[in-house]
Amino acid sequence: KNMILVIENDLYGIYNSICEGSCSRYDVAKEILKITKNTNTKLVKVKSSYFKKEYFAKRPASEKLIPFKLKERNVYIMRDWKTCLEEYLKNWNNYK
């Protein structure tokens, strides 16, 4: 929906189109378990260095994207990440 708004306003370009709010990968995993009411999976919080062997490239201190251009052009309509995640899971994974 956000990119349709960009196109309709002839604001072509490269954008960080991301949901409102911020979270870690752990927060996303925790929210998925909560939304799906999964009580069988144990979630373990680990540091970035845990994946150093598989992902050997240096990691930045933060991977947070900022939708600066969308906000600056007054076409930022993204919703909270938790809301969008729940909607995604309902539509694509058919959880109950």
Protein backbone atom coordinates (compact mmCIF):
# COMPACT_ATOMS: atom_id res chain seq x y z
CA LYS A 1 0.00 0.00 0.00
CA ASN A 2 2.84 2.38 0.78
CA MET A 3 4.56 1.79 -2.55
CA ILE A 4 1.26 2.25 -4.42
CA LEU A 5 1.00 5.67 -2.75
CA VAL A 6 4.55 6.48 -3.89
CA ILE A 7 3.75 5.48 -7.48
CA GLU A 8 0.44 7.35 -7.53
CA ASN A 9 2.32 10.50 -6.52
CA ASP A 10 5.09 9.99 -9.11
CA LEU A 11 7.72 9.82 -6.36
CA TYR A 12 9.83 7.10 -7.92
CA GLY A 13 13.08 6.23 -6.19
CA ILE A 14 14.72 3.97 -3.65
CA TYR A 15 13.08 3.84 -0.22
CA ASN A 16 13.37 2.08 3.11
CA SER A 17 9.77 0.94 3.39
CA ILE A 18 9.61 -0.52 6.85
CA CYS A 19 7.02 -0.85 9.57
CA GLU A 20 6.70 1.62 12.39
CA GLY A 21 8.59 0.79 15.58
CA SER A 22 11.76 -1.16 16.14
CA CYS A 23 12.68 -4.61 17.37
CA SER A 24 15.41 -7.20 17.42
CA ARG A 25 15.29 -10.58 15.73
CA TYR A 26 14.63 -12.01 19.17
CA ASP A 27 11.63 -9.67 19.59
CA VAL A 28 10.23 -10.85 16.25
CA ALA A 29 10.64 -14.52 17.20
CA LYS A 30 9.05 -13.89 20.60
CA GLU A 31 6.10 -12.10 18.97
CA ILE A 32 5.62 -14.95 16.47
CA LEU A 33 5.39 -17.45 19.31
CA LYS A 34 2.93 -15.18 21.14
CA ILE A 35 0.71 -14.58 18.10
CA THR A 36 0.62 -18.27 17.14
CA LYS A 37 0.13 -19.31 20.78
CA ASN A 38 3.12 -21.64 20.43
CA THR A 39 4.08 -22.85 23.89
CA ASN A 40 6.11 -25.85 22.68
CA THR A 41 9.06 -23.93 21.26
CA LYS A 42 11.79 -22.76 23.60
CA LEU A 43 13.23 -19.40 22.58
CA VAL A 44 16.83 -18.76 23.56
CA LYS A 45 18.31 -15.27 23.34
CA VAL A 46 21.85 -15.28 21.95
CA LYS A 47 24.40 -12.64 21.04
CA SER A 48 25.26 -11.83 17.42
CA SER A 49 28.58 -13.62 17.87
CA TYR A 50 26.66 -16.90 18.18
CA PHE A 51 26.22 -16.89 14.37
CA LYS A 52 29.74 -15.67 13.59
CA LYS A 53 30.74 -18.88 11.78
CA GLU A 54 27.69 -18.88 9.45
CA TYR A 55 27.54 -15.09 9.04
CA PHE A 56 31.19 -14.09 9.07
CA ALA A 57 30.78 -10.57 7.62
CA LYS A 58 31.10 -7.80 10.19
CA ARG A 59 27.72 -6.83 11.59
CA PRO A 60 26.83 -3.20 12.26
CA ALA A 61 25.93 -2.14 15.79
CA SER A 62 22.37 -1.57 14.54
CA GLU A 63 20.57 -2.81 11.45
CA LYS A 64 17.63 -0.47 11.96
CA LEU A 65 16.34 1.17 8.78
CA ILE A 66 14.80 4.63 8.85
CA PRO A 67 12.04 5.59 6.38
CA PHE A 68 13.42 9.12 6.11
CA LYS A 69 12.50 9.78 2.45
CA LEU A 70 8.95 8.46 2.82
CA LYS A 71 8.36 10.64 5.86
CA GLU A 72 10.02 13.64 4.26
CA ARG A 73 7.74 13.33 1.22
CA ASN A 74 4.70 12.83 3.48
CA VAL A 75 3.83 9.42 2.02
CA TYR A 76 4.72 7.19 4.98
CA ILE A 77 1.68 5.16 5.99
CA MET A 78 3.27 2.03 7.45
CA ARG A 79 1.71 0.52 10.58
CA ASP A 80 3.31 -0.93 13.71
CA TRP A 81 5.44 -4.00 13.05
CA LYS A 82 3.48 -6.17 15.51
CA THR A 83 0.20 -5.39 13.76
CA CYS A 84 1.70 -6.20 10.36
CA LEU A 85 3.34 -9.40 11.59
CA GLU A 86 0.06 -10.67 13.00
CA GLU A 87 -1.76 -9.81 9.78
CA TYR A 88 0.92 -11.58 7.74
CA LEU A 89 0.74 -14.71 9.86
CA LYS A 90 -3.06 -14.80 9.68
CA ASN A 91 -3.04 -14.43 5.89
CA TRP A 92 -0.17 -16.72 4.96
CA ASN A 93 0.26 -19.33 7.68
CA ASN A 94 -3.40 -19.89 8.60
CA TYR A 95 -2.71 -20.09 12.32
CA LYS A 96 -5.68 -20.20 14.70
